[in-house]
């Protein structure tokens, strides 16, 4: 298969671009991983769609290069190229439904990370105590609701994957939020061992981590750190 030329632009960390990178790695889709230092991003912010990253640039033969943002749209597009998004409409909808559920779980977590000002919910930033109170509510109310649903989804599906009998972009979306964020213990007030109470979710994260292409990716890029721009050419 001949792929279009792709450039995935983000900071030198995993973040919102990581599931997209992993989809490309699993599907052996070539791309250039463009690293933008934060100080450079501030200077060039107005040149990016919506003034934000990640950004995906696509160049197809005979067509102008286009630049798009929104990590979920990027993940679906690269997932299709990689064969990680079902062609059957019903199966695709199942993947979309799970992805949207994971997004619902991610939103309050992300809100607590971005803070009140950057999230446009207040003129002044939360105090440390206010932030911890928000995290406490997320831990007690939001995460159990969505993780409980995903635990049941995995149990009923019975394959170790969220949809069907093989990896899809839904698994990669969950992996980003859970394995690369919560399990790393970087969120004060949300314990890294949270998934001990959700064994099927924990099993899924380990299953994704052990996929050869993903294991190889992290051997080459430990800790989801990307100090400079590079080409992925499988």
C-alpha atoms as a PDB file:
ATOM      1  CA  UNK A   1       0.000   0.000   0.000  1.00  0.00           C
ATOM      2  CA  UNK A   2       1.243   3.489  -0.856  1.00  0.00           C
ATOM      3  CA  UNK A   3       0.694   5.899   1.993  1.00  0.00           C
ATOM      4  CA  UNK A   4       0.378   9.672   1.780  1.00  0.00           C
ATOM      5  CA  UNK A   5       3.204  11.688   3.273  1.00  0.00           C
ATOM      6  CA  UNK A   6       2.437  12.482   6.908  1.00  0.00           C
ATOM      7  CA  UNK A   7       3.871  14.891   9.450  1.00  0.00           C
ATOM      8  CA  UNK A   8       2.761  14.610  13.088  1.00  0.00           C
ATOM      9  CA  UNK A   9       3.669  17.798  14.935  1.00  0.00           C
ATOM     10  CA  UNK A  10       3.701  18.048  18.721  1.00  0.00           C
ATOM     11  CA  UNK A  11       5.926  18.778  21.670  1.00  0.00           C
ATOM     12  CA  UNK A  12       8.731  16.378  22.580  1.00  0.00           C
ATOM     13  CA  UNK A  13       6.475  14.279  24.807  1.00  0.00           C
ATOM     14  CA  UNK A  14       3.814  11.598  24.371  1.00  0.00           C
ATOM     15  CA  UNK A  15       0.705  13.611  25.176  1.00  0.00           C
ATOM     16  CA  UNK A  16      -2.214  13.882  22.794  1.00  0.00           C
ATOM     17  CA  UNK A  17      -0.125  12.799  19.807  1.00  0.00           C
ATOM     18  CA  UNK A  18       0.989   9.517  21.332  1.00  0.00           C
ATOM     19  CA  UNK A  19      -1.922   7.282  20.337  1.00  0.00           C
ATOM     20  CA  UNK A  20      -1.586   8.600  16.778  1.00  0.00           C
ATOM     21  CA  UNK A  21       2.130   7.775  16.721  1.00  0.00           C
ATOM     22  CA  UNK A  22       1.451   4.298  18.085  1.00  0.00           C
ATOM     23  CA  UNK A  23      -1.239   3.641  15.474  1.00  0.00           C
ATOM     24  CA  UNK A  24       1.262   4.529  12.757  1.00  0.00           C
ATOM     25  CA  UNK A  25       3.927   2.352  14.366  1.00  0.00           C
ATOM     26  CA  UNK A  26       1.629  -0.682  14.610  1.00  0.00           C
ATOM     27  CA  UNK A  27       0.373  -0.231  11.039  1.00  0.00           C
ATOM     28  CA  UNK A  28       3.863   0.540   9.696  1.00  0.00           C
ATOM     29  CA  UNK A  29       2.670   3.865   8.337  1.00  0.00           C
ATOM     30  CA  UNK A  30       5.662   6.150   7.624  1.00  0.00           C
ATOM     31  CA  UNK A  31       5.596   9.662   9.064  1.00  0.00           C
ATOM     32  CA  UNK A  32       7.811  12.487  10.201  1.00  0.00           C
ATOM     33  CA  UNK A  33       7.570  13.197  13.908  1.00  0.00           C
ATOM     34  CA  UNK A  34       8.022  16.957  14.091  1.00  0.00           C
ATOM     35  CA  UNK A  35       9.074  18.186  17.525  1.00  0.00           C
ATOM     36  CA  UNK A  36       8.239  21.788  18.450  1.00  0.00           C
ATOM     37  CA  UNK A  37       9.925  23.197  21.574  1.00  0.00           C
ATOM     38  CA  UNK A  38       7.445  25.012  23.781  1.00  0.00           C
ATOM     39  CA  UNK A  39       9.121  28.406  23.405  1.00  0.00           C
ATOM     40  CA  UNK A  40       8.979  28.015  19.625  1.00  0.00           C
ATOM     41  CA  UNK A  41       5.304  27.024  19.844  1.00  0.00           C
ATOM     42  CA  UNK A  42       4.507  30.234  21.716  1.00  0.00           C
ATOM     43  CA  UNK A  43       6.158  32.241  18.948  1.00  0.00           C
ATOM     44  CA  UNK A  44       4.397  30.337  16.132  1.00  0.00           C
ATOM     45  CA  UNK A  45       1.097  29.607  17.853  1.00  0.00           C
ATOM     46  CA  UNK A  46      -0.980  31.642  15.422  1.00  0.00           C
ATOM     47  CA  UNK A  47       0.312  29.577  12.485  1.00  0.00           C
ATOM     48  CA  UNK A  48      -1.245  26.339  13.782  1.00  0.00           C
ATOM     49  CA  UNK A  49      -4.930  25.429  13.300  1.00  0.00           C
ATOM     50  CA  UNK A  50      -6.833  26.761  16.330  1.00  0.00           C
ATOM     51  CA  UNK A  51      -3.460  27.807  17.706  1.00  0.00           C
ATOM     52  CA  UNK A  52      -2.922  24.343  19.170  1.00  0.00           C
ATOM     53  CA  UNK A  53      -1.118  21.031  18.796  1.00  0.00           C
ATOM     54  CA  UNK A  54      -0.995  18.207  17.846  1.00  0.00           C
ATOM     55  CA  UNK A  55      -1.272  18.838  14.143  1.00  0.00           C
ATOM     56  CA  UNK A  56      -1.328  16.356  11.271  1.00  0.00           C
ATOM     57  CA  UNK A  57      -0.159  17.408   7.822  1.00  0.00           C
ATOM     58  CA  UNK A  58      -1.113  15.237   4.855  1.00  0.00           C
ATOM     59  CA  UNK A  59       0.297  15.357   1.365  1.00  0.00           C
ATOM     60  CA  UNK A  60      -1.240  13.103  -1.278  1.00  0.00           C
ATOM     61  CA  UNK A  61       0.039  12.811  -4.865  1.00  0.00           C
ATOM     62  CA  UNK A  62      -1.320  15.593  -7.022  1.00  0.00           C
ATOM     63  CA  UNK A  63      -2.930  17.405  -4.090  1.00  0.00           C
ATOM     64  CA  UNK A  64      -1.928  20.316  -1.902  1.00  0.00           C
ATOM     65  CA  UNK A  65      -0.622  19.584   1.569  1.00  0.00           C
ATOM     66  CA  UNK A  66      -3.287  20.112   4.225  1.00  0.00           C
ATOM     67  CA  UNK A  67      -2.920  20.687   7.955  1.00  0.00           C
ATOM     68  CA  UNK A  68      -5.521  19.553  10.483  1.00  0.00           C
ATOM     69  CA  UNK A  69      -5.775  19.476  14.253  1.00  0.00           C
ATOM     70  CA  UNK A  70      -7.888  17.512  16.799  1.00  0.00           C
ATOM     71  CA  UNK A  71      -6.228  14.372  18.110  1.00  0.00           C
ATOM     72  CA  UNK A  72      -9.341  12.164  17.879  1.00  0.00           C
ATOM     73  CA  UNK A  73      -9.774  12.947  14.170  1.00  0.00           C
ATOM     74  CA  UNK A  74      -6.058  12.369  13.630  1.00  0.00           C
ATOM     75  CA  UNK A  75      -6.255   9.019  15.414  1.00  0.00           C
ATOM     76  CA  UNK A  76      -9.196   7.870  13.306  1.00  0.00           C
ATOM     77  CA  UNK A  77      -7.471   8.882  10.070  1.00  0.00           C
ATOM     78  CA  UNK A  78      -4.152   7.216  10.863  1.00  0.00           C
ATOM     79  CA  UNK A  79      -6.050   4.270  12.348  1.00  0.00           C
ATOM     80  CA  UNK A  80      -7.748   3.728   9.006  1.00  0.00           C
ATOM     81  CA  UNK A  81      -4.412   3.794   7.189  1.00  0.00           C
ATOM     82  CA  UNK A  82      -3.014   1.372   9.759  1.00  0.00           C
ATOM     83  CA  UNK A  83      -5.916  -1.083   9.586  1.00  0.00           C
ATOM     84  CA  UNK A  84      -6.892  -0.379  13.195  1.00  0.00           C
ATOM     85  CA  UNK A  85     -10.351   1.026  12.444  1.00  0.00           C
ATOM     86  CA  UNK A  86     -13.069  -1.378  11.268  1.00  0.00           C
ATOM     87  CA  UNK A  87     -14.486  -1.074   7.766  1.00  0.00           C
ATOM     88  CA  UNK A  88     -17.830  -2.531   8.874  1.00  0.00           C
ATOM     89  CA  UNK A  89     -20.081   0.401   9.893  1.00  0.00           C
ATOM     90  CA  UNK A  90     -21.465  -1.294  13.003  1.00  0.00           C
ATOM     91  CA  UNK A  91     -18.026  -2.362  14.243  1.00  0.00           C
ATOM     92  CA  UNK A  92     -16.730   1.133  13.493  1.00  0.00           C
ATOM     93  CA  UNK A  93     -19.564   2.597  15.561  1.00  0.00           C
ATOM     94  CA  UNK A  94     -18.640   0.299  18.447  1.00  0.00           C
ATOM     95  CA  UNK A  95     -15.107   1.655  18.310  1.00  0.00           C
ATOM     96  CA  UNK A  96     -16.412   5.224  18.147  1.00  0.00           C
ATOM     97  CA  UNK A  97     -18.713   4.642  21.123  1.00  0.00           C
ATOM     98  CA  UNK A  98     -15.858   3.326  23.243  1.00  0.00           C
ATOM     99  CA  UNK A  99     -13.594   6.173  22.103  1.00  0.00           C
ATOM    100  CA  UNK A 100     -16.213   8.724  23.110  1.00  0.00           C
ATOM    101  CA  UNK A 101     -16.604   7.006  26.488  1.00  0.00           C
ATOM    102  CA  UNK A 102     -12.866   7.242  27.054  1.00  0.00           C
ATOM    103  CA  UNK A 103     -13.000  10.900  26.021  1.00  0.00           C
ATOM    104  CA  UNK A 104     -15.761  11.508  28.570  1.00  0.00           C
ATOM    105  CA  UNK A 105     -13.452   9.995  31.188  1.00  0.00           C
ATOM    106  CA  UNK A 106     -10.505  12.042  29.975  1.00  0.00           C
ATOM    107  CA  UNK A 107     -12.184  15.462  29.936  1.00  0.00           C
ATOM    108  CA  UNK A 108     -12.368  16.097  33.715  1.00  0.00           C
ATOM    109  CA  UNK A 109      -8.878  14.646  34.194  1.00  0.00           C
ATOM    110  CA  UNK A 110      -7.538  16.952  31.495  1.00  0.00           C
ATOM    111  CA  UNK A 111      -9.443  19.881  32.967  1.00  0.00           C
ATOM    112  CA  UNK A 112      -7.696  19.330  36.289  1.00  0.00           C
ATOM    113  CA  UNK A 113      -4.320  19.258  34.512  1.00  0.00           C
ATOM    114  CA  UNK A 114      -4.876  22.322  32.338  1.00  0.00           C
ATOM    115  CA  UNK A 115      -6.237  24.405  35.179  1.00  0.00           C
ATOM    116  CA  UNK A 116      -9.057  26.919  35.409  1.00  0.00           C
ATOM    117  CA  UNK A 117      -7.538  29.670  33.263  1.00  0.00           C
ATOM    118  CA  UNK A 118      -6.404  27.559  30.298  1.00  0.00           C
ATOM    119  CA  UNK A 119      -9.709  25.663  30.398  1.00  0.00           C
ATOM    120  CA  UNK A 120     -11.661  28.946  30.186  1.00  0.00           C
ATOM    121  CA  UNK A 121     -13.690  28.238  33.324  1.00  0.00           C
ATOM    122  CA  UNK A 122     -12.340  31.047  35.544  1.00  0.00           C
ATOM    123  CA  UNK A 123     -10.219  34.195  35.471  1.00  0.00           C
ATOM    124  CA  UNK A 124      -8.039  33.012  38.353  1.00  0.00           C
ATOM    125  CA  UNK A 125      -6.296  29.678  38.818  1.00  0.00           C
ATOM    126  CA  UNK A 126      -7.512  27.140  41.369  1.00  0.00           C
ATOM    127  CA  UNK A 127      -5.661  26.953  44.648  1.00  0.00           C
ATOM    128  CA  UNK A 128      -3.810  23.738  45.476  1.00  0.00           C
ATOM    129  CA  UNK A 129      -6.630  22.723  47.831  1.00  0.00           C
ATOM    130  CA  UNK A 130      -9.289  23.419  45.196  1.00  0.00           C
ATOM    131  CA  UNK A 131      -7.396  21.378  42.638  1.00  0.00           C
ATOM    132  CA  UNK A 132      -7.095  18.425  45.021  1.00  0.00           C
ATOM    133  CA  UNK A 133     -10.810  18.634  45.796  1.00  0.00           C
ATOM    134  CA  UNK A 134     -11.513  18.405  42.072  1.00  0.00           C
ATOM    135  CA  UNK A 135      -9.192  15.403  41.727  1.00  0.00           C
ATOM    136  CA  UNK A 136     -10.896  13.758  44.718  1.00  0.00           C
ATOM    137  CA  UNK A 137     -14.284  14.100  43.049  1.00  0.00           C
ATOM    138  CA  UNK A 138     -12.885  12.721  39.779  1.00  0.00           C
ATOM    139  CA  UNK A 139     -11.451   9.740  41.649  1.00  0.00           C
ATOM    140  CA  UNK A 140     -14.660   9.028  43.544  1.00  0.00           C
ATOM    141  CA  UNK A 141     -17.294   9.848  40.921  1.00  0.00           C
ATOM    142  CA  UNK A 142     -16.074  10.063  37.335  1.00  0.00           C
ATOM    143  CA  UNK A 143     -13.387   7.380  37.047  1.00  0.00           C
ATOM    144  CA  UNK A 144     -15.446   4.583  38.673  1.00  0.00           C
ATOM    145  CA  UNK A 145     -18.334   5.272  36.294  1.00  0.00           C
ATOM    146  CA  UNK A 146     -16.289   5.011  33.120  1.00  0.00           C
ATOM    147  CA  UNK A 147     -13.754   2.411  34.228  1.00  0.00           C
ATOM    148  CA  UNK A 148     -16.625   0.243  35.463  1.00  0.00           C
ATOM    149  CA  UNK A 149     -18.205   0.456  32.020  1.00  0.00           C
ATOM    150  CA  UNK A 150     -14.936  -0.382  30.259  1.00  0.00           C
ATOM    151  CA  UNK A 151     -14.277  -3.268  32.647  1.00  0.00           C
ATOM    152  CA  UNK A 152     -17.673  -4.726  31.739  1.00  0.00           C
ATOM    153  CA  UNK A 153     -17.037  -4.096  28.032  1.00  0.00           C
ATOM    154  CA  UNK A 154     -13.782  -6.032  28.172  1.00  0.00           C
ATOM    155  CA  UNK A 155     -15.333  -8.858  30.168  1.00  0.00           C
ATOM    156  CA  UNK A 156     -18.217  -9.235  27.719  1.00  0.00           C
ATOM    157  CA  UNK A 157     -15.991  -8.990  24.648  1.00  0.00           C
ATOM    158  CA  UNK A 158     -13.738 -11.712  26.041  1.00  0.00           C
ATOM    159  CA  UNK A 159     -10.729 -11.134  23.779  1.00  0.00           C
ATOM    160  CA  UNK A 160      -8.673  -8.764  25.900  1.00  0.00           C
ATOM    161  CA  UNK A 161      -9.455  -5.970  23.450  1.00  0.00           C
ATOM    162  CA  UNK A 162     -12.226  -3.402  23.722  1.00  0.00           C
ATOM    163  CA  UNK A 163     -13.859  -4.213  20.381  1.00  0.00           C
ATOM    164  CA  UNK A 164     -13.519  -7.367  18.312  1.00  0.00           C
ATOM    165  CA  UNK A 165     -10.640  -9.787  18.520  1.00  0.00           C
ATOM    166  CA  UNK A 166      -7.734  -7.516  17.667  1.00  0.00           C
ATOM    167  CA  UNK A 167      -6.232  -4.126  18.464  1.00  0.00           C
ATOM    168  CA  UNK A 168      -8.170  -1.030  17.434  1.00  0.00           C
ATOM    169  CA  UNK A 169      -7.626   2.666  17.985  1.00  0.00           C
ATOM    170  CA  UNK A 170      -9.982   2.412  20.985  1.00  0.00           C
ATOM    171  CA  UNK A 171      -7.361   0.346  22.808  1.00  0.00           C
ATOM    172  CA  UNK A 172      -4.696   2.917  21.925  1.00  0.00           C
ATOM    173  CA  UNK A 173      -6.866   5.755  23.209  1.00  0.00           C
ATOM    174  CA  UNK A 174      -7.339   3.944  26.526  1.00  0.00           C
ATOM    175  CA  UNK A 175      -3.624   3.125  26.673  1.00  0.00           C
ATOM    176  CA  UNK A 176      -2.693   6.797  26.357  1.00  0.00           C
ATOM    177  CA  UNK A 177      -4.956   7.941  29.186  1.00  0.00           C
ATOM    178  CA  UNK A 178      -4.436   5.033  31.563  1.00  0.00           C
ATOM    179  CA  UNK A 179      -0.959   3.577  31.012  1.00  0.00           C
ATOM    180  CA  UNK A 180       0.818   6.736  29.898  1.00  0.00           C
ATOM    181  CA  UNK A 181      -0.862   9.158  32.297  1.00  0.00           C
ATOM    182  CA  UNK A 182      -2.553   7.642  35.351  1.00  0.00           C
ATOM    183  CA  UNK A 183      -0.267   4.620  35.819  1.00  0.00           C
ATOM    184  CA  UNK A 184       2.770   6.889  35.671  1.00  0.00           C
ATOM    185  CA  UNK A 185       1.636   8.514  38.919  1.00  0.00           C
ATOM    186  CA  UNK A 186       1.863  12.047  37.554  1.00  0.00           C
ATOM    187  CA  UNK A 187      -1.597  13.101  38.746  1.00  0.00           C
ATOM    188  CA  UNK A 188      -1.584  14.110  42.399  1.00  0.00           C
ATOM    189  CA  UNK A 189      -4.613  12.670  44.146  1.00  0.00           C
ATOM    190  CA  UNK A 190      -5.156   9.862  41.625  1.00  0.00           C
ATOM    191  CA  UNK A 191      -3.193   6.734  42.609  1.00  0.00           C
ATOM    192  CA  UNK A 192      -1.106   4.940  40.001  1.00  0.00           C
ATOM    193  CA  UNK A 193      -2.434   1.563  41.240  1.00  0.00           C
ATOM    194  CA  UNK A 194      -6.018   2.575  40.462  1.00  0.00           C
ATOM    195  CA  UNK A 195      -6.408  -0.227  37.927  1.00  0.00           C
ATOM    196  CA  UNK A 196      -5.868  -2.964  40.488  1.00  0.00           C
ATOM    197  CA  UNK A 197      -9.610  -2.617  41.056  1.00  0.00           C
ATOM    198  CA  UNK A 198     -10.244  -3.107  37.331  1.00  0.00           C
ATOM    199  CA  UNK A 199      -8.375  -6.282  36.353  1.00  0.00           C
ATOM    200  CA  UNK A 200      -9.713  -6.487  32.793  1.00  0.00           C
ATOM    201  CA  UNK A 201      -8.676  -2.898  32.105  1.00  0.00           C
ATOM    202  CA  UNK A 202      -5.247  -3.589  33.593  1.00  0.00           C
ATOM    203  CA  UNK A 203      -4.947  -6.722  31.460  1.00  0.00           C
ATOM    204  CA  UNK A 204      -5.834  -4.709  28.364  1.00  0.00           C
ATOM    205  CA  UNK A 205      -3.121  -2.151  29.103  1.00  0.00           C
ATOM    206  CA  UNK A 206      -0.536  -4.922  29.466  1.00  0.00           C
ATOM    207  CA  UNK A 207      -1.770  -6.570  26.270  1.00  0.00           C
ATOM    208  CA  UNK A 208      -1.344  -3.349  24.315  1.00  0.00           C
ATOM    209  CA  UNK A 209       2.059  -2.691  25.850  1.00  0.00           C
ATOM    210  CA  UNK A 210       3.267  -6.146  24.775  1.00  0.00           C
ATOM    211  CA  UNK A 211       2.322  -5.771  21.105  1.00  0.00           C
ATOM    212  CA  UNK A 212       5.685  -6.153  19.307  1.00  0.00           C
ATOM    213  CA  UNK A 213       5.528  -2.867  17.407  1.00  0.00           C
ATOM    214  CA  UNK A 214       4.608  -0.939  20.541  1.00  0.00           C
ATOM    215  CA  UNK A 215       7.258  -2.664  22.646  1.00  0.00           C
ATOM    216  CA  UNK A 216       9.810  -1.846  19.925  1.00  0.00           C
ATOM    217  CA  UNK A 217       8.631   1.768  19.807  1.00  0.00           C
ATOM    218  CA  UNK A 218       9.301   2.247  23.506  1.00  0.00           C
ATOM    219  CA  UNK A 219      12.641   0.502  23.322  1.00  0.00           C
ATOM    220  CA  UNK A 220      13.607   3.198  20.844  1.00  0.00           C
ATOM    221  CA  UNK A 221      11.734   6.029  22.578  1.00  0.00           C
ATOM    222  CA  UNK A 222      11.755   5.239  26.312  1.00  0.00           C
ATOM    223  CA  UNK A 223       9.504   7.312  28.499  1.00  0.00           C
ATOM    224  CA  UNK A 224       7.654   8.781  25.500  1.00  0.00           C
ATOM    225  CA  UNK A 225      10.410  11.369  25.122  1.00  0.00           C
ATOM    226  CA  UNK A 226      11.191  12.855  21.724  1.00  0.00           C
ATOM    227  CA  UNK A 227      14.087  15.306  21.933  1.00  0.00           C
ATOM    228  CA  UNK A 228      14.238  16.025  18.197  1.00  0.00           C
ATOM    229  CA  UNK A 229      12.413  15.618  14.900  1.00  0.00           C
ATOM    230  CA  UNK A 230      12.816  12.226  13.210  1.00  0.00           C
ATOM    231  CA  UNK A 231      11.410  10.087  10.400  1.00  0.00           C
ATOM    232  CA  UNK A 232       9.610   6.850  11.137  1.00  0.00           C
ATOM    233  CA  UNK A 233      10.278   4.662   8.111  1.00  0.00           C
ATOM    234  CA  UNK A 234       9.411   1.018   8.826  1.00  0.00           C
END
